PDB file of C-alpha atoms in Angstrom:
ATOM      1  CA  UNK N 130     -42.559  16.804 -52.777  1.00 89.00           C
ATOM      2  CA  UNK N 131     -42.482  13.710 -54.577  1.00 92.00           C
ATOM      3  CA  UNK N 132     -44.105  11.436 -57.001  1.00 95.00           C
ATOM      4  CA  UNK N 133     -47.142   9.518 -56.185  1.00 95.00           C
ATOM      5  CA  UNK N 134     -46.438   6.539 -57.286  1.00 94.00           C
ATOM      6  CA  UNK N 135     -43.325   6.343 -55.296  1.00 93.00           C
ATOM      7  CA  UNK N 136     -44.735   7.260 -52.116  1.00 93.00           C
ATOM      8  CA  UNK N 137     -46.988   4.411 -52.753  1.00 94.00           C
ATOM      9  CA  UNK N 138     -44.581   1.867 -53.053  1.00 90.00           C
ATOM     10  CA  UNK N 139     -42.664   2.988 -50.409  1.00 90.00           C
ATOM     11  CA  UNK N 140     -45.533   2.171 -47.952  1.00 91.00           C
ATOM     12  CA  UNK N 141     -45.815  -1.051 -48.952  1.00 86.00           C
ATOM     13  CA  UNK N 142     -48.933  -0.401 -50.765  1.00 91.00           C
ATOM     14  CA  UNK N 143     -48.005  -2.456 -53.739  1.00 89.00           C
ATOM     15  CA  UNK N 144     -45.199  -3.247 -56.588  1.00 88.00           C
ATOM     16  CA  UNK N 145     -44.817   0.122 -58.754  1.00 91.00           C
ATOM     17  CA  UNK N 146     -46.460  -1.504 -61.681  1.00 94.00           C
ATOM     18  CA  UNK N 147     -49.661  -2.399 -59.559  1.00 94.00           C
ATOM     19  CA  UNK N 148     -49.374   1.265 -57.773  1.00 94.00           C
ATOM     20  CA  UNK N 149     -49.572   2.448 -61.288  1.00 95.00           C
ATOM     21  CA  UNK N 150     -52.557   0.525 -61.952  1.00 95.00           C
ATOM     22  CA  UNK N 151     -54.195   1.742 -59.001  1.00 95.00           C
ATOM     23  CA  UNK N 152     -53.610   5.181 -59.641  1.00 96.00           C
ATOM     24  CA  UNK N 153     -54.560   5.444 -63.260  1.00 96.00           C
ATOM     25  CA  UNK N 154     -57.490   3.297 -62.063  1.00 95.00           C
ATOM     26  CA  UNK N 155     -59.061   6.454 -60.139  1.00 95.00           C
ATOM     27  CA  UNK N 156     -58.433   4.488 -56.617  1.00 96.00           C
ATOM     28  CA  UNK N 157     -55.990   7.187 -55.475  1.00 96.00           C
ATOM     29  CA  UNK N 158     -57.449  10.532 -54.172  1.00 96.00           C
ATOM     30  CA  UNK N 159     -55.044  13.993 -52.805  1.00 96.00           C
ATOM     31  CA  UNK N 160     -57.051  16.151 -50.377  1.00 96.00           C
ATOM     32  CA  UNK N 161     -60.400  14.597 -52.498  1.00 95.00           C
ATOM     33  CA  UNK N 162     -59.196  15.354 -55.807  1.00 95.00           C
ATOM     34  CA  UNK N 163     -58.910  11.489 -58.078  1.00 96.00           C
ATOM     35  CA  UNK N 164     -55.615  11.338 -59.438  1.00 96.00           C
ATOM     36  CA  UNK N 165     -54.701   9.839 -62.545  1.00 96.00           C
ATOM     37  CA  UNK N 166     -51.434  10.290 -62.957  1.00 96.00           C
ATOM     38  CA  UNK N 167     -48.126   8.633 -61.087  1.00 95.00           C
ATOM     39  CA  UNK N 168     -45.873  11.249 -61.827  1.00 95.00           C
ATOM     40  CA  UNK N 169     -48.398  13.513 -59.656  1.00 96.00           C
ATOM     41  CA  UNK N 170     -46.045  15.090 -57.074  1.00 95.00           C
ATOM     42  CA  UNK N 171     -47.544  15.259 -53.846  1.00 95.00           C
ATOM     43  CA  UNK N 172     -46.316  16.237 -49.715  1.00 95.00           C
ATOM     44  CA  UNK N 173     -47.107  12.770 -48.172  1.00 92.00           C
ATOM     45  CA  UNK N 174     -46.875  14.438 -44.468  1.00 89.00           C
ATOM     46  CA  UNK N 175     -49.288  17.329 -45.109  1.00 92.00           C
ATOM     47  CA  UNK N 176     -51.526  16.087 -48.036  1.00 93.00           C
ATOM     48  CA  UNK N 177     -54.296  14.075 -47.396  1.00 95.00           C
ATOM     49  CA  UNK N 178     -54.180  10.553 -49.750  1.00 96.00           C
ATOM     50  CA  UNK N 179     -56.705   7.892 -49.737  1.00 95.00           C
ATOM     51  CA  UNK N 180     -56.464   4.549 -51.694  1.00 96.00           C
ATOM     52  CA  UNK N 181     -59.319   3.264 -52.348  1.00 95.00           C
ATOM     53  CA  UNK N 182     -61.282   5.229 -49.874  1.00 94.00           C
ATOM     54  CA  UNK N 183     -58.629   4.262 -46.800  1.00 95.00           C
ATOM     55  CA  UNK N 184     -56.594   6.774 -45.718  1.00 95.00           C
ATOM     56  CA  UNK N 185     -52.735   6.485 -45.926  1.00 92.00           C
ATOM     57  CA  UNK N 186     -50.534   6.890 -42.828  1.00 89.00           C
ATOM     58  CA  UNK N 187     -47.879   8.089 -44.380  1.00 90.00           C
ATOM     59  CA  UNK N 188     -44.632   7.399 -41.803  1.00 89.00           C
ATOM     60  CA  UNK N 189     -41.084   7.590 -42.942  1.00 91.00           C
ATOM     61  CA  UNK N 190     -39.149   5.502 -41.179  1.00 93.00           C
ATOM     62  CA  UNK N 191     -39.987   1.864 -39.912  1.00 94.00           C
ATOM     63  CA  UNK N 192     -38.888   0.219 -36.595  1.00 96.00           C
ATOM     64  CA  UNK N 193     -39.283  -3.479 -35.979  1.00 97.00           C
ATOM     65  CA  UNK N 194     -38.614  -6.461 -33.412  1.00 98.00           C
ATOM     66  CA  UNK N 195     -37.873  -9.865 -34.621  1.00 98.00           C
ATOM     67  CA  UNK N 196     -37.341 -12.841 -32.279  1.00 98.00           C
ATOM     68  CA  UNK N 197     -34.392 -14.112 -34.831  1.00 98.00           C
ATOM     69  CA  UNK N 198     -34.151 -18.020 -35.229  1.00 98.00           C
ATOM     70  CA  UNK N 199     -31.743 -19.963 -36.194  1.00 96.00           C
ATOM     71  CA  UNK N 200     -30.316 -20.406 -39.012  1.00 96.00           C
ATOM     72  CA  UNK N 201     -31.042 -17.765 -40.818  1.00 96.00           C
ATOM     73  CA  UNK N 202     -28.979 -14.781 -42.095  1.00 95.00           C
ATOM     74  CA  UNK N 203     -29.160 -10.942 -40.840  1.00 95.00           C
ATOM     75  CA  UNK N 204     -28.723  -9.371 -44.226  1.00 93.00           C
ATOM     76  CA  UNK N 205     -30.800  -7.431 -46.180  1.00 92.00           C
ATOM     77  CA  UNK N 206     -30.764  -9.942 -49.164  1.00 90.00           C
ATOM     78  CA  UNK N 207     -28.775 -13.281 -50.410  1.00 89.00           C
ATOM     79  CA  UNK N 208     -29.027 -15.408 -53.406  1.00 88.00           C
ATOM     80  CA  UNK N 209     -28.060 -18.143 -51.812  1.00 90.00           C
ATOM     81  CA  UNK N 210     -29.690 -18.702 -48.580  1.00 90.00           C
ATOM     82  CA  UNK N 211     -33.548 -17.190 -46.203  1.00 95.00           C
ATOM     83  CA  UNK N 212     -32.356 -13.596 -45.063  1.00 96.00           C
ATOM     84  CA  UNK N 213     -34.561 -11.493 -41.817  1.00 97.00           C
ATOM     85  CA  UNK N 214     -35.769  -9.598 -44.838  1.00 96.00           C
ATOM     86  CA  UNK N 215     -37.338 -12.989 -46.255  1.00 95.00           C
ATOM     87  CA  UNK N 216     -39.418 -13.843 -42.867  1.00 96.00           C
ATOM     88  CA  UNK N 217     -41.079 -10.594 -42.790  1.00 95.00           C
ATOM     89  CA  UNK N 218     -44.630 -10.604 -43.695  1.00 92.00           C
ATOM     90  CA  UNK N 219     -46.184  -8.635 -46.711  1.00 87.00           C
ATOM     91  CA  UNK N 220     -47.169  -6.166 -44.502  1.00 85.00           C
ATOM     92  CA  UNK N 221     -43.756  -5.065 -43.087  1.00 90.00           C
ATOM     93  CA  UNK N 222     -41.987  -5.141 -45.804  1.00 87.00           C
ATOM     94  CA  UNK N 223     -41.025  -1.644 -46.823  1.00 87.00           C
ATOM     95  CA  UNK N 224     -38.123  -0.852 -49.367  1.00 87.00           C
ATOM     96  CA  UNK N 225     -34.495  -0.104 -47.877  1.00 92.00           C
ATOM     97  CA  UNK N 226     -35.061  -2.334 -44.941  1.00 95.00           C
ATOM     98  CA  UNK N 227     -32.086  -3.935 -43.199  1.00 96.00           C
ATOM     99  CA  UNK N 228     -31.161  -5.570 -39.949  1.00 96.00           C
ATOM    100  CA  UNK N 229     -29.568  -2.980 -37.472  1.00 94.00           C
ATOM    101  CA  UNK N 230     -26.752  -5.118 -36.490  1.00 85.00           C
ATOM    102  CA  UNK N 231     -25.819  -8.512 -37.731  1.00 86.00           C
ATOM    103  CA  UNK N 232     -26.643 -11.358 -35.248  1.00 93.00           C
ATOM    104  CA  UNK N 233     -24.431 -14.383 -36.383  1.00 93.00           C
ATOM    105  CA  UNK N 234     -26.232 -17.143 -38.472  1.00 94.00           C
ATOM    106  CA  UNK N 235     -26.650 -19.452 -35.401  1.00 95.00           C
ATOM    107  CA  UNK N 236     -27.451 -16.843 -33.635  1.00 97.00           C
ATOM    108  CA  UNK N 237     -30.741 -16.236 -32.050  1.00 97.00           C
ATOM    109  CA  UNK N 238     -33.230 -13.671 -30.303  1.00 98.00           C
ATOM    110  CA  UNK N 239     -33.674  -9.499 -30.755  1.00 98.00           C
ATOM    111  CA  UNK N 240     -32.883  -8.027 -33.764  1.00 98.00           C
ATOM    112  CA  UNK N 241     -34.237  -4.515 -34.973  1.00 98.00           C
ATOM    113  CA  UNK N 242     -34.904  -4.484 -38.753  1.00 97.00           C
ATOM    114  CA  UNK N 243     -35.565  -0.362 -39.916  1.00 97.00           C
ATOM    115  CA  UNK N 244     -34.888   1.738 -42.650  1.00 95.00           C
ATOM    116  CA  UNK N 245     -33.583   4.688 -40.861  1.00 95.00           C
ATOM    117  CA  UNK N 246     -29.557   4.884 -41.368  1.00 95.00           C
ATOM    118  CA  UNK N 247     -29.043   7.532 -38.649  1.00 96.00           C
ATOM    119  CA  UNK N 248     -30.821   5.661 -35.882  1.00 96.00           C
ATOM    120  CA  UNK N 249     -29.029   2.181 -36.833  1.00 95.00           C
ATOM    121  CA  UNK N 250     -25.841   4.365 -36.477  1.00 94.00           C
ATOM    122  CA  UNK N 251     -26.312   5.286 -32.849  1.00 94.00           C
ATOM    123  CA  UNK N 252     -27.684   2.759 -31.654  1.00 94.00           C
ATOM    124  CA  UNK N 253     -24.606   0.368 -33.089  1.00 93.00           C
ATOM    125  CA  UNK N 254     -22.101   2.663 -32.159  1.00 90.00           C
ATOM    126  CA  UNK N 255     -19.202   1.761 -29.876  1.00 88.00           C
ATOM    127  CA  UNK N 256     -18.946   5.636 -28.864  1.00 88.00           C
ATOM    128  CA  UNK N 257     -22.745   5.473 -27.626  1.00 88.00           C
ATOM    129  CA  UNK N 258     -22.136   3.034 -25.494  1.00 89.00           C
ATOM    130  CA  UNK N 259     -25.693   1.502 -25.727  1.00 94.00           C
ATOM    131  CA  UNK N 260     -24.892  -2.144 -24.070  1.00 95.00           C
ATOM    132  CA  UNK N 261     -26.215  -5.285 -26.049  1.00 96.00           C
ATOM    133  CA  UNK N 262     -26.781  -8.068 -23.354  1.00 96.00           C
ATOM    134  CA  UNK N 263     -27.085 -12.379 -24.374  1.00 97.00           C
ATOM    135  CA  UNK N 264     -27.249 -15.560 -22.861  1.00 97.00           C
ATOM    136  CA  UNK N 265     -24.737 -17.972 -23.631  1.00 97.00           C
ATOM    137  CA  UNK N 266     -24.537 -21.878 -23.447  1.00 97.00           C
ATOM    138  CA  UNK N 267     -20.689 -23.146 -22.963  1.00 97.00           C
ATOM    139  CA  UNK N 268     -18.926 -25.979 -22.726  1.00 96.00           C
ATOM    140  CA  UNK N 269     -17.371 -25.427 -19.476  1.00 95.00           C
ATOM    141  CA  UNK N 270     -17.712 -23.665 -15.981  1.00 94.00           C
ATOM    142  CA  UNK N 271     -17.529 -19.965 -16.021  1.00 96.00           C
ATOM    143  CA  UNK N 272     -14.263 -18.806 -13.507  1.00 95.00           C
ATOM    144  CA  UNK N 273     -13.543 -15.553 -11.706  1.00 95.00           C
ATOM    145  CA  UNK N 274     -10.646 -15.149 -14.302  1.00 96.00           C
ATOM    146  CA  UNK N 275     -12.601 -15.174 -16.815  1.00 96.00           C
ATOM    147  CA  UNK N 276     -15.131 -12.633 -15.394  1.00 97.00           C
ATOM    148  CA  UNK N 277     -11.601 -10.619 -15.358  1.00 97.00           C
ATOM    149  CA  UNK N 278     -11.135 -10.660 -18.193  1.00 96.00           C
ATOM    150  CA  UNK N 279     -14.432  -9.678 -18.957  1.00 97.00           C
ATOM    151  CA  UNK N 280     -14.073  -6.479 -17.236  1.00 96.00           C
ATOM    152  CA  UNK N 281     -10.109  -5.700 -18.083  1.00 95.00           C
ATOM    153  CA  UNK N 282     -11.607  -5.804 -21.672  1.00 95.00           C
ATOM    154  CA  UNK N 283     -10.790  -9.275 -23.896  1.00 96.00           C
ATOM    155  CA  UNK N 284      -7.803  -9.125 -26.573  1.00 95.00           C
ATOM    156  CA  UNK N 285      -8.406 -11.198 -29.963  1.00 95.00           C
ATOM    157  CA  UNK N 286      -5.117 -13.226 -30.901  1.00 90.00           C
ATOM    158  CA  UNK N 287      -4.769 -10.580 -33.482  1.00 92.00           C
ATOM    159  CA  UNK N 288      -4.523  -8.213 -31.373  1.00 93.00           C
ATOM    160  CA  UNK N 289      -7.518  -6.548 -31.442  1.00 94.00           C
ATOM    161  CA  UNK N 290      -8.669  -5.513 -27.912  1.00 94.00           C
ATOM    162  CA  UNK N 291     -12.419  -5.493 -27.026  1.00 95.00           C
ATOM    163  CA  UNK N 292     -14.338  -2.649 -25.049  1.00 94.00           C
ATOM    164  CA  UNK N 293     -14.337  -3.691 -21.268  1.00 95.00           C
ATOM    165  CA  UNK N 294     -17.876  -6.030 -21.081  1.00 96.00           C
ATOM    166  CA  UNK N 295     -19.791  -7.563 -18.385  1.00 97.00           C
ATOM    167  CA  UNK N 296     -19.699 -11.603 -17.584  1.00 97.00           C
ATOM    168  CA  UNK N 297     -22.424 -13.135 -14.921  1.00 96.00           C
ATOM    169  CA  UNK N 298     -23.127 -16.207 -14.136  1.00 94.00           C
ATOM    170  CA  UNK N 299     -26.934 -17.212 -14.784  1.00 91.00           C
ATOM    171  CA  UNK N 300     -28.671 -17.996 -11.632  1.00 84.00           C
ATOM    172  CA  UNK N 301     -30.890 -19.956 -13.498  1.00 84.00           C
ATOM    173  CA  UNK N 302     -28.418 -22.349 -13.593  1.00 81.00           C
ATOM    174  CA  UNK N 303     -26.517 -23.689 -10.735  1.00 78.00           C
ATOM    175  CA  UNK N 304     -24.434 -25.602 -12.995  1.00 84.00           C
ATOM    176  CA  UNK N 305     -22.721 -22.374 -13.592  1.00 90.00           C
ATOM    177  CA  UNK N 306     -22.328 -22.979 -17.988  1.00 95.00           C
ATOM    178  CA  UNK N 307     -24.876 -20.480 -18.540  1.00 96.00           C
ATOM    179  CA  UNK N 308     -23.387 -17.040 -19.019  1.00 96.00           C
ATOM    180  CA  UNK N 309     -25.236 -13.196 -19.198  1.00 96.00           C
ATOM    181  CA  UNK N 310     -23.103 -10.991 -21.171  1.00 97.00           C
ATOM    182  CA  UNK N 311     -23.129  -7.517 -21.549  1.00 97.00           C
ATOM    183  CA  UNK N 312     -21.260  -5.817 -24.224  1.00 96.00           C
ATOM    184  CA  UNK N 313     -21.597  -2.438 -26.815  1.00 93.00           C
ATOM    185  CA  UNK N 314     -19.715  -3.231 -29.695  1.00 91.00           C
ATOM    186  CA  UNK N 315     -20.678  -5.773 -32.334  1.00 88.00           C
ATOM    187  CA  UNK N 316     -17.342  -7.115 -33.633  1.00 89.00           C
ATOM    188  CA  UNK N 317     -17.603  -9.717 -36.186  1.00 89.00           C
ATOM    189  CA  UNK N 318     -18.445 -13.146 -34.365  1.00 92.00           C
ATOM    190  CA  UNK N 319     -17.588 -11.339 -30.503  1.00 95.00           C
ATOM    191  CA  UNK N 320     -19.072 -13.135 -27.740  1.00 96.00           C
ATOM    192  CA  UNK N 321     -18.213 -16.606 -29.408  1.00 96.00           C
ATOM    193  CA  UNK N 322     -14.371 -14.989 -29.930  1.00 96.00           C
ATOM    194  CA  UNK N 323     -14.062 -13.579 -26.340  1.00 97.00           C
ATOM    195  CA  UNK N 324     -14.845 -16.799 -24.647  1.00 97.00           C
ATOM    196  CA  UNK N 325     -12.569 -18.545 -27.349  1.00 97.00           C
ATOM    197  CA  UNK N 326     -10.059 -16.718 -25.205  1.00 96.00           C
ATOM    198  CA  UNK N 327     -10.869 -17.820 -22.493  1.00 96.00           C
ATOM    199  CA  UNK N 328     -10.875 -21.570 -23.620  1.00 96.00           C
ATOM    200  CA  UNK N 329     -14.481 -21.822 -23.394  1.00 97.00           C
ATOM    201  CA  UNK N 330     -17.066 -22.838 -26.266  1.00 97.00           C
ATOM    202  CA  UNK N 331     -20.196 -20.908 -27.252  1.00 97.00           C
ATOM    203  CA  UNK N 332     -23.226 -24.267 -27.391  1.00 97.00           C
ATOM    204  CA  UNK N 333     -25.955 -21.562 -27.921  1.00 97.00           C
ATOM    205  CA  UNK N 334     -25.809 -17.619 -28.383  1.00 97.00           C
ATOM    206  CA  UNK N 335     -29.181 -15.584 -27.771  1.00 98.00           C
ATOM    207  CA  UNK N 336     -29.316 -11.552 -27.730  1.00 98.00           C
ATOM    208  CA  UNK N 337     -32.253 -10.511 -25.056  1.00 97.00           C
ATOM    209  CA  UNK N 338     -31.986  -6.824 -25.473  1.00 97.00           C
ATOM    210  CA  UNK N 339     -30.609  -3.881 -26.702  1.00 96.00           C
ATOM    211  CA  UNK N 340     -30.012  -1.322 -24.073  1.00 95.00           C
ATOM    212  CA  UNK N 341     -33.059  -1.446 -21.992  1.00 95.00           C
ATOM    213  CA  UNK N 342     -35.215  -2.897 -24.729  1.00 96.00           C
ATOM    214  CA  UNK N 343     -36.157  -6.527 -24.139  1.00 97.00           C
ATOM    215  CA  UNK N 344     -37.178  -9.012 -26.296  1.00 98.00           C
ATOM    216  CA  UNK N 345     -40.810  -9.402 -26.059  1.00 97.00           C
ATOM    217  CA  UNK N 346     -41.055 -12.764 -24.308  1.00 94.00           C
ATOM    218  CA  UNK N 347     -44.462 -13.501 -25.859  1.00 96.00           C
ATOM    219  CA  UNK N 348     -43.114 -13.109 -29.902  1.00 97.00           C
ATOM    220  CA  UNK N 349     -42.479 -16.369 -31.285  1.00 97.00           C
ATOM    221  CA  UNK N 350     -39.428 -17.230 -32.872  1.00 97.00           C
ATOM    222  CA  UNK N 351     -39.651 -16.038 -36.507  1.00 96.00           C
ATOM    223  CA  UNK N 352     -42.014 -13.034 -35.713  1.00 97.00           C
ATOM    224  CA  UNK N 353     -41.927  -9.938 -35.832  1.00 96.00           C
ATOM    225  CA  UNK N 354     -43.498  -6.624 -34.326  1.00 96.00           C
ATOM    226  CA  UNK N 355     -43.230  -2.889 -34.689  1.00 94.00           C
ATOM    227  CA  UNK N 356     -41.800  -0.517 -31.939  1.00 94.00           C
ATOM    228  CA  UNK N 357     -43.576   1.651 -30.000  1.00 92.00           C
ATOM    229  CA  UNK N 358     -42.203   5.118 -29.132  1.00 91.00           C
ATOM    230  CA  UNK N 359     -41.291   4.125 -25.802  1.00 94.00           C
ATOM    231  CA  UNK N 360     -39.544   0.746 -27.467  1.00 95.00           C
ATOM    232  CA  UNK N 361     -37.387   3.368 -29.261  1.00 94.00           C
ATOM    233  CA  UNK N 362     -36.583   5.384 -26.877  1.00 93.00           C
ATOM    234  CA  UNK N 363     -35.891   2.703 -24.036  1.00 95.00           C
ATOM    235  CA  UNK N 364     -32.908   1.447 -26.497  1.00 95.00           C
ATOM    236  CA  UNK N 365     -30.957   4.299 -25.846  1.00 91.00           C
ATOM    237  CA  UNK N 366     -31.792   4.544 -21.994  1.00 84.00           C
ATOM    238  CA  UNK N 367     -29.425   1.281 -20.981  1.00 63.00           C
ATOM    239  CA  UNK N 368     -25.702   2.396 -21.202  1.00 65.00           C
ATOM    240  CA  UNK N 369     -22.379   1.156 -20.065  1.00 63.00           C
ATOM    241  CA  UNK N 370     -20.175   3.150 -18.342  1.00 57.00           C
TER     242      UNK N 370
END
């Protein structure tokens, strides 16, 4: 049980102040009865609230897709510069939203923005192994050594050794300085710093899916979409190892 009001703003239904209003208005109904006050306590999966005659579809937990651009940071909010939280329409946002795993300023393509801790957690895991696959630009050819290296697992000149990843060659390109890499971690800055290793620059960085969710080719850069069932459940079908 909990208080009307709250459930109400946490389905993006308005600000608590205009909740409030809306409530003490008599536009909120529990299974028919007009409720008045916004400390009511109600069950939002088994009661029955209406807002102004439109039922509310209570859910829990939010899953979305953004196409990420450029630019732009994957944080949940920053004083100082647009965050994935900022390009979401009024309609998405929800309170507690965050990006499921940071994609580097620069960075572009699929990024899941929820509220649900627990799924974040295992899909970002290292230990669940759910591979993250991108397309990078570089500045040079990509060798058989490096595709080594790849696979032997990349160490960091700290000394920090990365998960053995995947390295291709895009056939898309026959200049061969167009890279598909496959990786599940999410190290701080990893892709650019594993082919920093290898002497090779990162032009342009794009993340195309999330274990065998793809990035909706048809959502334009700076949109947005929710997931599907399937969507959710196709993340955790695409595994290394």
């Amino acid at each position: 049980m909990d208080r009307l009001d709250k459930i109400l703003v946490s389905q993006n239904v308005g600000s608590r102040k205009e909740v409030q209003k809306l409530i003490k208005d008599g536009a909120v109904c529990v299974n028919g009865e007009c409720i008045r006050q916004p400390q009511h306590k109600v069950n939002a999966v088994a009661d029955d609230i209406t807002v102004s005659g439109q039922p509310l579809l209570y859910s829990k937990y939010v899953y979305i897709m953004m196409n990420k651009p450029a630019g732009v940071l994957s944080a949940s909010n920053d004083k100082r510069a647009e965050t994935v939280i900022d390009l979401l329409p009024k309609d998405f946002q929800r309170p507690g939203l965050f990006p499921a795993g940071r994609l580097d300023k620069d960075t572009e393509g699929l990024l899941i923005i929820t509220n649900d801790g627990e799924f974040a957690h295992n899909m970002l895991s290292p230990k669940k192994h759910v591979e993250k696959k991108y397309i990078a630009e570089l500045d040079g050819e990509i060798t058989d050594d490096m595709i080594e290296k790849f696979e032997q697992g990349i160490v960091f000149a700290d000394g920090t050794r990365c998960l053995p990843g995947k390295l291709e060659i895009d056939s898309k390109n026959p200049a061969k300085t167009t890279a598909v890499v496959t990786i599940c971690e999410g190290k701080f800055h990893q892709v650019k710093k594993m082919f920093a290793v290898c002497g090779k620059n990162v032009v342009h960085l794009k993340r195309i899916s999330i274990g065998n969710l793809y990035l909706d080719g048809n959502l334009p850069i700076g949109s947005c979409k929710t997931l599907s069932e399937l969507d959710k459940l196709s993340i955790f079908m695409g595994k290394m190892y």
